[in-house]
PDB file of C-alpha atoms in Angstrom:
ATOM      1  CA  ASP H  16       7.563  -6.916  12.398  1.00  0.00           C
ATOM      2  CA  ILE H  17       4.063  -7.360  13.070  1.00  0.00           C
ATOM      3  CA  GLN H  18       2.228 -10.183  11.237  1.00  0.00           C
ATOM      4  CA  MET H  19      -0.936  -9.557   9.557  1.00  0.00           C
ATOM      5  CA  THR H  20      -3.072 -13.065   8.703  1.00  0.00           C
ATOM      6  CA  GLN H  21      -6.056 -12.801   6.294  1.00  0.00           C
ATOM      7  CA  SER H  22      -8.552 -15.241   6.116  1.00  0.00           C
ATOM      8  CA  PRO H  23     -10.011 -16.874   4.039  1.00  0.00           C
ATOM      9  CA  SER H  24      -7.622 -16.790   1.188  1.00  0.00           C
ATOM     10  CA  SER H  25     -10.468 -16.683  -1.363  1.00  0.00           C
ATOM     11  CA  LEU H  26     -14.337 -16.926  -1.112  1.00  0.00           C
ATOM     12  CA  SER H  27     -17.060 -17.187  -3.712  1.00  0.00           C
ATOM     13  CA  ALA H  28     -20.172 -15.387  -3.252  1.00  0.00           C
ATOM     14  CA  SER H  29     -23.316 -14.603  -5.325  1.00  0.00           C
ATOM     15  CA  VAL H  30     -24.502 -11.115  -6.510  1.00  0.00           C
ATOM     16  CA  GLY H  31     -26.484  -9.633  -3.628  1.00  0.00           C
ATOM     17  CA  ALA H  32     -24.835 -11.908  -0.865  1.00  0.00           C
ATOM     18  CA  ARG H  33     -22.898 -10.113   2.179  1.00  0.00           C
ATOM     19  CA  VAL H  34     -19.237 -11.445   2.667  1.00  0.00           C
ATOM     20  CA  THR H  35     -16.948 -11.023   5.526  1.00  0.00           C
ATOM     21  CA  MET H  36     -13.148 -11.611   5.691  1.00  0.00           C
ATOM     22  CA  THR H  37     -11.007 -10.978   8.667  1.00  0.00           C
ATOM     23  CA  CYS H  38      -7.506  -9.861   9.101  1.00  0.00           C
ATOM     24  CA  ARG H  39      -5.323 -10.764  12.528  1.00  0.00           C
ATOM     25  CA  ALA H  40      -2.318  -8.933  13.572  1.00  0.00           C
ATOM     26  CA  SER H  41       0.411 -10.714  15.623  1.00  0.00           C
ATOM     27  CA  GLN H  42       0.259  -7.919  18.149  1.00  0.00           C
ATOM     28  CA  SER H  43      -2.172  -5.020  19.409  1.00  0.00           C
ATOM     29  CA  ILE H  44      -2.097  -2.475  16.731  1.00  0.00           C
ATOM     30  CA  ARG H  45      -5.199  -0.537  18.034  1.00  0.00           C
ATOM     31  CA  ASP H  46      -7.159   0.648  15.130  1.00  0.00           C
ATOM     32  CA  ASP H  47      -4.126   1.346  12.856  1.00  0.00           C
ATOM     33  CA  LEU H  48      -5.301  -0.573  10.084  1.00  0.00           C
ATOM     34  CA  SER H  49      -6.327   0.193   6.477  1.00  0.00           C
ATOM     35  CA  TRP H  50      -8.100  -2.039   3.788  1.00  0.00           C
ATOM     36  CA  TYR H  51      -7.555  -1.762   0.332  1.00  0.00           C
ATOM     37  CA  GLN H  52      -8.923  -3.434  -2.863  1.00  0.00           C
ATOM     38  CA  GLN H  53      -6.936  -4.190  -5.929  1.00  0.00           C
ATOM     39  CA  LYS H  54      -8.167  -5.374  -9.207  1.00  0.00           C
ATOM     40  CA  PRO H  55      -6.040  -7.050 -11.866  1.00  0.00           C
ATOM     41  CA  GLY H  56      -3.664  -5.022 -13.570  1.00  0.00           C
ATOM     42  CA  GLU H  57      -4.268  -2.141 -11.265  1.00  0.00           C
ATOM     43  CA  ALA H  58      -3.256  -0.220  -8.354  1.00  0.00           C
ATOM     44  CA  PRO H  59      -4.679  -0.769  -4.956  1.00  0.00           C
ATOM     45  CA  LYS H  60      -7.691   1.712  -3.637  1.00  0.00           C
ATOM     46  CA  LEU H  61      -7.799   2.909  -0.193  1.00  0.00           C
ATOM     47  CA  LEU H  62     -11.387   1.673   1.061  1.00  0.00           C
ATOM     48  CA  ILE H  63     -10.950   2.118   4.857  1.00  0.00           C
ATOM     49  CA  TYR H  64      -8.851   3.583   7.200  1.00  0.00           C
ATOM     50  CA  GLY H  65      -8.529   3.796  11.177  1.00  0.00           C
ATOM     51  CA  ALA H  66     -10.106   0.150  11.035  1.00  0.00           C
ATOM     52  CA  SER H  67     -13.534   1.447  10.443  1.00  0.00           C
ATOM     53  CA  THR H  68     -13.551   5.224   8.692  1.00  0.00           C
ATOM     54  CA  LEU H  69     -14.813   4.836   5.092  1.00  0.00           C
ATOM     55  CA  HIS H  70     -12.439   6.593   2.706  1.00  0.00           C
ATOM     56  CA  SER H  71     -14.240   9.407   0.636  1.00  0.00           C
ATOM     57  CA  GLY H  72     -16.137   8.327  -2.464  1.00  0.00           C
ATOM     58  CA  VAL H  73     -16.107   4.531  -1.303  1.00  0.00           C
ATOM     59  CA  SER H  74     -19.525   2.785  -1.625  1.00  0.00           C
ATOM     60  CA  SER H  75     -21.118   2.351   1.959  1.00  0.00           C
ATOM     61  CA  ARG H  76     -21.687  -1.259   0.902  1.00  0.00           C
ATOM     62  CA  PHE H  77     -18.110  -1.769   2.588  1.00  0.00           C
ATOM     63  CA  SER H  78     -17.653  -1.463   6.435  1.00  0.00           C
ATOM     64  CA  GLY H  79     -14.593  -2.229   8.719  1.00  0.00           C
ATOM     65  CA  SER H  80     -14.894  -3.268  12.340  1.00  0.00           C
ATOM     66  CA  GLY H  81     -12.378  -4.374  15.085  1.00  0.00           C
ATOM     67  CA  SER H  82      -9.540  -3.252  17.241  1.00  0.00           C
ATOM     68  CA  GLY H  83      -6.541  -4.654  18.883  1.00  0.00           C
ATOM     69  CA  THR H  84      -5.750  -7.796  16.892  1.00  0.00           C
ATOM     70  CA  GLU H  85      -8.780  -8.831  15.254  1.00  0.00           C
ATOM     71  CA  PHE H  86     -10.641  -7.064  12.209  1.00  0.00           C
ATOM     72  CA  ALA H  87     -13.091  -7.505   9.646  1.00  0.00           C
ATOM     73  CA  LEU H  88     -14.084  -6.230   6.137  1.00  0.00           C
ATOM     74  CA  THR H  89     -17.783  -6.684   5.137  1.00  0.00           C
ATOM     75  CA  ILE H  90     -19.068  -6.191   1.689  1.00  0.00           C
ATOM     76  CA  SER H  91     -22.952  -5.808   1.766  1.00  0.00           C
ATOM     77  CA  GLY H  92     -24.706  -6.374  -1.305  1.00  0.00           C
ATOM     78  CA  LEU H  93     -22.084  -7.852  -3.211  1.00  0.00           C
ATOM     79  CA  LEU H  94     -21.956  -6.726  -6.922  1.00  0.00           C
ATOM     80  CA  PRO H  95     -19.848  -8.044  -9.875  1.00  0.00           C
ATOM     81  CA  GLU H  96     -17.297  -4.832  -9.868  1.00  0.00           C
ATOM     82  CA  ASP H  97     -16.474  -6.182  -5.880  1.00  0.00           C
ATOM     83  CA  SER H  98     -14.495  -9.071  -7.709  1.00  0.00           C
ATOM     84  CA  ALA H  99     -11.069  -8.226  -6.559  1.00  0.00           C
ATOM     85  CA  THR H 100      -8.382  -8.995  -3.969  1.00  0.00           C
ATOM     86  CA  TYR H 101      -8.547  -7.290  -0.513  1.00  0.00           C
ATOM     87  CA  TYR H 102      -5.536  -6.479   1.388  1.00  0.00           C
ATOM     88  CA  CYS H 103      -5.264  -5.371   5.180  1.00  0.00           C
ATOM     89  CA  GLN H 104      -2.350  -3.213   6.338  1.00  0.00           C
ATOM     90  CA  GLN H 105      -1.121  -1.928   9.386  1.00  0.00           C
ATOM     91  CA  SER H 106       0.414   1.464  10.377  1.00  0.00           C
ATOM     92  CA  PHE H 107       0.890   1.081  13.909  1.00  0.00           C
ATOM     93  CA  THR H 108       4.503   0.609  13.857  1.00  0.00           C
ATOM     94  CA  THR H 109       7.116   2.517  11.841  1.00  0.00           C
ATOM     95  CA  GLN H 110       7.534  -0.981   9.555  1.00  0.00           C
ATOM     96  CA  TRP H 111       4.182  -1.202   7.837  1.00  0.00           C
ATOM     97  CA  THR H 112       2.991  -4.806   6.959  1.00  0.00           C
ATOM     98  CA  PHE H 113       0.111  -6.126   4.718  1.00  0.00           C
ATOM     99  CA  GLY H 114      -1.991  -9.130   5.018  1.00  0.00           C
ATOM    100  CA  GLN H 115      -1.323 -11.561   1.947  1.00  0.00           C
ATOM    101  CA  GLY H 116      -4.687 -11.090   0.892  1.00  0.00           C
ATOM    102  CA  THR H 117      -8.240 -12.224   0.251  1.00  0.00           C
ATOM    103  CA  LYS H 118      -9.664 -12.913  -3.356  1.00  0.00           C
ATOM    104  CA  VAL H 119     -13.408 -12.502  -3.761  1.00  0.00           C
ATOM    105  CA  GLU H 120     -14.960 -14.038  -6.653  1.00  0.00           C
ATOM    106  CA  ILE H 121     -18.722 -13.700  -7.923  1.00  0.00           C
ATOM    107  CA  LYS H 122     -20.626 -17.012  -8.583  1.00  0.00           C
TER     108      LYS H 122
ATOM    109  CA  GLN D  27      -6.597  15.859 -11.073  1.00  0.00           C
ATOM    110  CA  VAL D  28      -4.468  14.493  -8.232  1.00  0.00           C
ATOM    111  CA  GLN D  29      -2.337  11.736  -9.718  1.00  0.00           C
ATOM    112  CA  LEU D  30       1.133  10.191  -9.400  1.00  0.00           C
ATOM    113  CA  ILE D  31       2.430   9.187 -12.582  1.00  0.00           C
ATOM    114  CA  GLN D  32       5.468   6.690 -12.741  1.00  0.00           C
ATOM    115  CA  SER D  33       8.434   5.901 -15.180  1.00  0.00           C
ATOM    116  CA  GLY D  34       8.591   2.975 -17.553  1.00  0.00           C
ATOM    117  CA  ALA D  35       9.349  -0.566 -17.020  1.00  0.00           C
ATOM    118  CA  GLU D  36      12.782  -1.516 -16.696  1.00  0.00           C
ATOM    119  CA  VAL D  37      15.047  -4.325 -17.489  1.00  0.00           C
ATOM    120  CA  LYS D  38      18.109  -4.895 -15.543  1.00  0.00           C
ATOM    121  CA  LYS D  39      20.527  -7.587 -14.786  1.00  0.00           C
ATOM    122  CA  PRO D  40      21.387  -8.954 -11.456  1.00  0.00           C
ATOM    123  CA  GLY D  41      23.828  -6.760  -9.497  1.00  0.00           C
ATOM    124  CA  ALA D  42      22.743  -3.736 -11.079  1.00  0.00           C
ATOM    125  CA  SER D  43      20.658  -0.769  -9.736  1.00  0.00           C
ATOM    126  CA  VAL D  44      17.293   0.674 -10.849  1.00  0.00           C
ATOM    127  CA  LYS D  45      15.915   3.936 -10.196  1.00  0.00           C
ATOM    128  CA  VAL D  46      11.821   4.291 -10.711  1.00  0.00           C
ATOM    129  CA  SER D  47      10.413   7.852 -10.478  1.00  0.00           C
ATOM    130  CA  CYS D  48       7.180   9.050  -9.630  1.00  0.00           C
ATOM    131  CA  LYS D  49       5.700  12.734 -10.331  1.00  0.00           C
ATOM    132  CA  ALA D  50       2.962  14.302  -8.368  1.00  0.00           C
ATOM    133  CA  ALA D  51       0.287  16.537  -9.869  1.00  0.00           C
ATOM    134  CA  GLY D  52      -2.803  18.200  -8.656  1.00  0.00           C
ATOM    135  CA  TYR D  53      -1.731  18.808  -5.123  1.00  0.00           C
ATOM    136  CA  THR D  54       1.101  20.367  -2.878  1.00  0.00           C
ATOM    137  CA  PHE D  55       3.934  18.035  -3.191  1.00  0.00           C
ATOM    138  CA  THR D  56       5.768  18.879  -0.214  1.00  0.00           C
ATOM    139  CA  ASN D  57       2.293  18.394   2.066  1.00  0.00           C
ATOM    140  CA  SER D  58       2.320  14.416   2.013  1.00  0.00           C
ATOM    141  CA  ASP D  59       4.719  11.860   2.629  1.00  0.00           C
ATOM    142  CA  ILE D  60       5.299   9.512  -0.546  1.00  0.00           C
ATOM    143  CA  THR D  61       5.623   5.642   0.219  1.00  0.00           C
ATOM    144  CA  TRP D  62       7.013   2.710  -2.050  1.00  0.00           C
ATOM    145  CA  VAL D  63       5.603  -0.478  -2.273  1.00  0.00           C
ATOM    146  CA  ARG D  64       6.414  -3.613  -4.520  1.00  0.00           C
ATOM    147  CA  GLN D  65       4.715  -6.488  -5.445  1.00  0.00           C
ATOM    148  CA  ALA D  66       5.500  -9.536  -6.942  1.00  0.00           C
ATOM    149  CA  THR D  67       3.481 -11.225  -9.757  1.00  0.00           C
ATOM    150  CA  GLY D  68       0.630 -13.106  -8.132  1.00  0.00           C
ATOM    151  CA  GLN D  69       1.967 -12.267  -4.681  1.00  0.00           C
ATOM    152  CA  GLY D  70       0.991  -9.539  -1.922  1.00  0.00           C
ATOM    153  CA  PHE D  71       2.382  -6.389  -1.074  1.00  0.00           C
ATOM    154  CA  GLU D  72       5.730  -5.515   0.586  1.00  0.00           C
ATOM    155  CA  TRP D  73       6.215  -1.929   2.024  1.00  0.00           C
ATOM    156  CA  MET D  74       9.361  -0.362   1.121  1.00  0.00           C
ATOM    157  CA  GLY D  75       9.728   2.731   3.172  1.00  0.00           C
ATOM    158  CA  TRP D  76       8.484   6.547   2.873  1.00  0.00           C
ATOM    159  CA  MET D  77       9.920  10.041   2.227  1.00  0.00           C
ATOM    160  CA  ASP D  78       8.885  13.309   3.565  1.00  0.00           C
ATOM    161  CA  PRO D  79       9.258  15.505   0.150  1.00  0.00           C
ATOM    162  CA  ASP D  80       9.355  18.686   2.560  1.00  0.00           C
ATOM    163  CA  ASN D  81      12.451  17.815   4.316  1.00  0.00           C
ATOM    164  CA  GLY D  82      13.919  14.536   2.595  1.00  0.00           C
ATOM    165  CA  ASP D  83      13.224  12.677   5.650  1.00  0.00           C
ATOM    166  CA  THR D  84      13.164   8.622   5.054  1.00  0.00           C
ATOM    167  CA  ARG D  85      12.057   5.696   6.751  1.00  0.00           C
ATOM    168  CA  TYR D  86      13.172   2.485   5.121  1.00  0.00           C
ATOM    169  CA  ALA D  87      11.882  -1.082   5.500  1.00  0.00           C
ATOM    170  CA  GLN D  88      14.614  -3.001   7.603  1.00  0.00           C
ATOM    171  CA  LYS D  89      14.743  -5.554   4.768  1.00  0.00           C
ATOM    172  CA  PHE D  90      15.935  -2.876   2.082  1.00  0.00           C
ATOM    173  CA  GLN D  91      18.230  -0.914   4.659  1.00  0.00           C
ATOM    174  CA  GLY D  92      21.462  -0.203   2.780  1.00  0.00           C
ATOM    175  CA  ARG D  93      20.120  -1.128  -0.689  1.00  0.00           C
ATOM    176  CA  VAL D  94      17.225   1.596  -1.254  1.00  0.00           C
ATOM    177  CA  THR D  95      17.511   5.104  -1.680  1.00  0.00           C
ATOM    178  CA  MET D  96      14.360   7.480  -1.794  1.00  0.00           C
ATOM    179  CA  THR D  97      14.962  10.938  -2.878  1.00  0.00           C
ATOM    180  CA  ARG D  98      13.058  13.995  -4.293  1.00  0.00           C
ATOM    181  CA  ASP D  99      13.309  16.801  -6.524  1.00  0.00           C
ATOM    182  CA  THR D 100      10.694  19.416  -5.441  1.00  0.00           C
ATOM    183  CA  SER D 101      11.533  21.664  -8.461  1.00  0.00           C
ATOM    184  CA  ILE D 102       9.660  19.162 -10.423  1.00  0.00           C
ATOM    185  CA  THR D 103       7.521  17.612  -7.796  1.00  0.00           C
ATOM    186  CA  THR D 104       9.092  14.079  -8.257  1.00  0.00           C
ATOM    187  CA  ALA D 105      10.044  11.188  -6.025  1.00  0.00           C
ATOM    188  CA  SER D 106      12.220   8.578  -6.914  1.00  0.00           C
ATOM    189  CA  MET D 107      13.292   5.473  -5.310  1.00  0.00           C
ATOM    190  CA  GLU D 108      16.674   3.848  -6.411  1.00  0.00           C
ATOM    191  CA  LEU D 109      17.371   0.144  -5.421  1.00  0.00           C
ATOM    192  CA  SER D 110      20.846  -1.288  -5.693  1.00  0.00           C
ATOM    193  CA  SER D 111      22.459  -4.866  -5.801  1.00  0.00           C
ATOM    194  CA  LEU D 112      19.479  -6.216  -7.837  1.00  0.00           C
ATOM    195  CA  THR D 113      18.557 -10.189  -7.767  1.00  0.00           C
ATOM    196  CA  PHE D 114      15.972 -12.086  -9.546  1.00  0.00           C
ATOM    197  CA  ASP D 115      13.977 -11.711  -6.390  1.00  0.00           C
ATOM    198  CA  ASP D 116      13.700  -7.948  -7.101  1.00  0.00           C
ATOM    199  CA  THR D 117      11.406  -8.990 -10.437  1.00  0.00           C
ATOM    200  CA  ALA D 118       8.172  -7.183  -9.101  1.00  0.00           C
ATOM    201  CA  VAL D 119       5.886  -4.037  -9.797  1.00  0.00           C
ATOM    202  CA  TYR D 120       6.897  -1.105  -7.864  1.00  0.00           C
ATOM    203  CA  PHE D 121       4.164   1.305  -6.852  1.00  0.00           C
ATOM    204  CA  CYS D 122       4.576   5.059  -5.209  1.00  0.00           C
ATOM    205  CA  ALA D 123       1.535   6.029  -3.066  1.00  0.00           C
ATOM    206  CA  ARG D 124       0.585   9.133  -1.471  1.00  0.00           C
ATOM    207  CA  ARG D 125       0.654   8.781   2.621  1.00  0.00           C
ATOM    208  CA  SER D 126      -1.955  10.764   3.917  1.00  0.00           C
ATOM    209  CA  ARG D 127      -3.083  11.497   7.319  1.00  0.00           C
ATOM    210  CA  PHE D 128      -6.826  11.569   8.490  1.00  0.00           C
ATOM    211  CA  PRO D 129      -8.280  12.826  11.456  1.00  0.00           C
ATOM    212  CA  GLY D 130      -8.883  10.527  14.393  1.00  0.00           C
ATOM    213  CA  GLY D 131      -7.142   7.976  16.596  1.00  0.00           C
ATOM    214  CA  SER D 132      -4.874   7.832  19.302  1.00  0.00           C
ATOM    215  CA  TRP D 133      -2.273   9.665  17.692  1.00  0.00           C
ATOM    216  CA  GLY D 134      -4.479  12.295  16.420  1.00  0.00           C
ATOM    217  CA  TYR D 135      -4.635  11.069  12.677  1.00  0.00           C
ATOM    218  CA  TYR D 136      -4.414   7.733  11.009  1.00  0.00           C
ATOM    219  CA  TYR D 137      -2.388   7.003   8.071  1.00  0.00           C
ATOM    220  CA  GLY D 138      -3.959   5.581   4.325  1.00  0.00           C
ATOM    221  CA  MET D 139      -2.212   5.508   1.024  1.00  0.00           C
ATOM    222  CA  ASP D 140      -5.016   7.370  -0.994  1.00  0.00           C
ATOM    223  CA  VAL D 141      -3.312   8.245  -4.173  1.00  0.00           C
ATOM    224  CA  TRP D 142      -1.314   5.511  -6.193  1.00  0.00           C
ATOM    225  CA  GLY D 143       1.002   5.584  -9.166  1.00  0.00           C
ATOM    226  CA  GLN D 144       0.258   2.872 -11.857  1.00  0.00           C
ATOM    227  CA  GLY D 145       2.959   0.972 -11.009  1.00  0.00           C
ATOM    228  CA  THR D 146       6.511   0.420 -12.804  1.00  0.00           C
ATOM    229  CA  THR D 147       7.738  -3.350 -13.768  1.00  0.00           C
ATOM    230  CA  VAL D 148      11.094  -4.025 -13.004  1.00  0.00           C
ATOM    231  CA  THR D 149      12.299  -7.375 -14.514  1.00  0.00           C
ATOM    232  CA  VAL D 150      15.674  -8.673 -13.206  1.00  0.00           C
ATOM    233  CA  THR D 151      17.085 -11.161 -15.971  1.00  0.00           C
ATOM    234  CA  SER D 152      20.409 -12.310 -16.779  1.00  0.00           C
TER     235      SER D 152
END
């Protein structure tokens, strides 16, 4: 299976800040990568698919980039409601795998 | 509105089986695959597999092969996931999600799980 490694495991930033988290695949997955946001006690929410395409209804403060093995999720203008854990997930192979998550806290 | 509604919490003994259901509403059930994902407390996600409600085709994660069965009943727009031979390590929240295709990419589409059920807690305890 393809291993997905996210970093950092957690970060803390102030309201209004720009934060970036990364996701690395153990082999090339082209751009078959999605990002999800999960808040405590809730189901995940799709933010980005195809590594960089914003899902319908998702704030433009979120952006994704990368291809091959290196990917990034950036949140611009951090808001209190962005406090959550963010997961990357590859769909390049038929055996899907997730990263272990990056927890974003607001200072 | 478009939603997936899952069955309630389950408590099972080791060695037993559990069946979780996922009712689709607000869209054409047979047009999109249903995936199953689980999450142990404080942990990340583990993909279990997907099922095509149109023809019943399935693809399971290798880890669960032989122990998981995904089925559907199109008459009631409901997908189900049954996991057998439960152990304590199967204690988790189980989610169903709609696997949608979006235009683009080398294959002509990208996948994304765009609608999720609320989750079903399965506790395995002696």
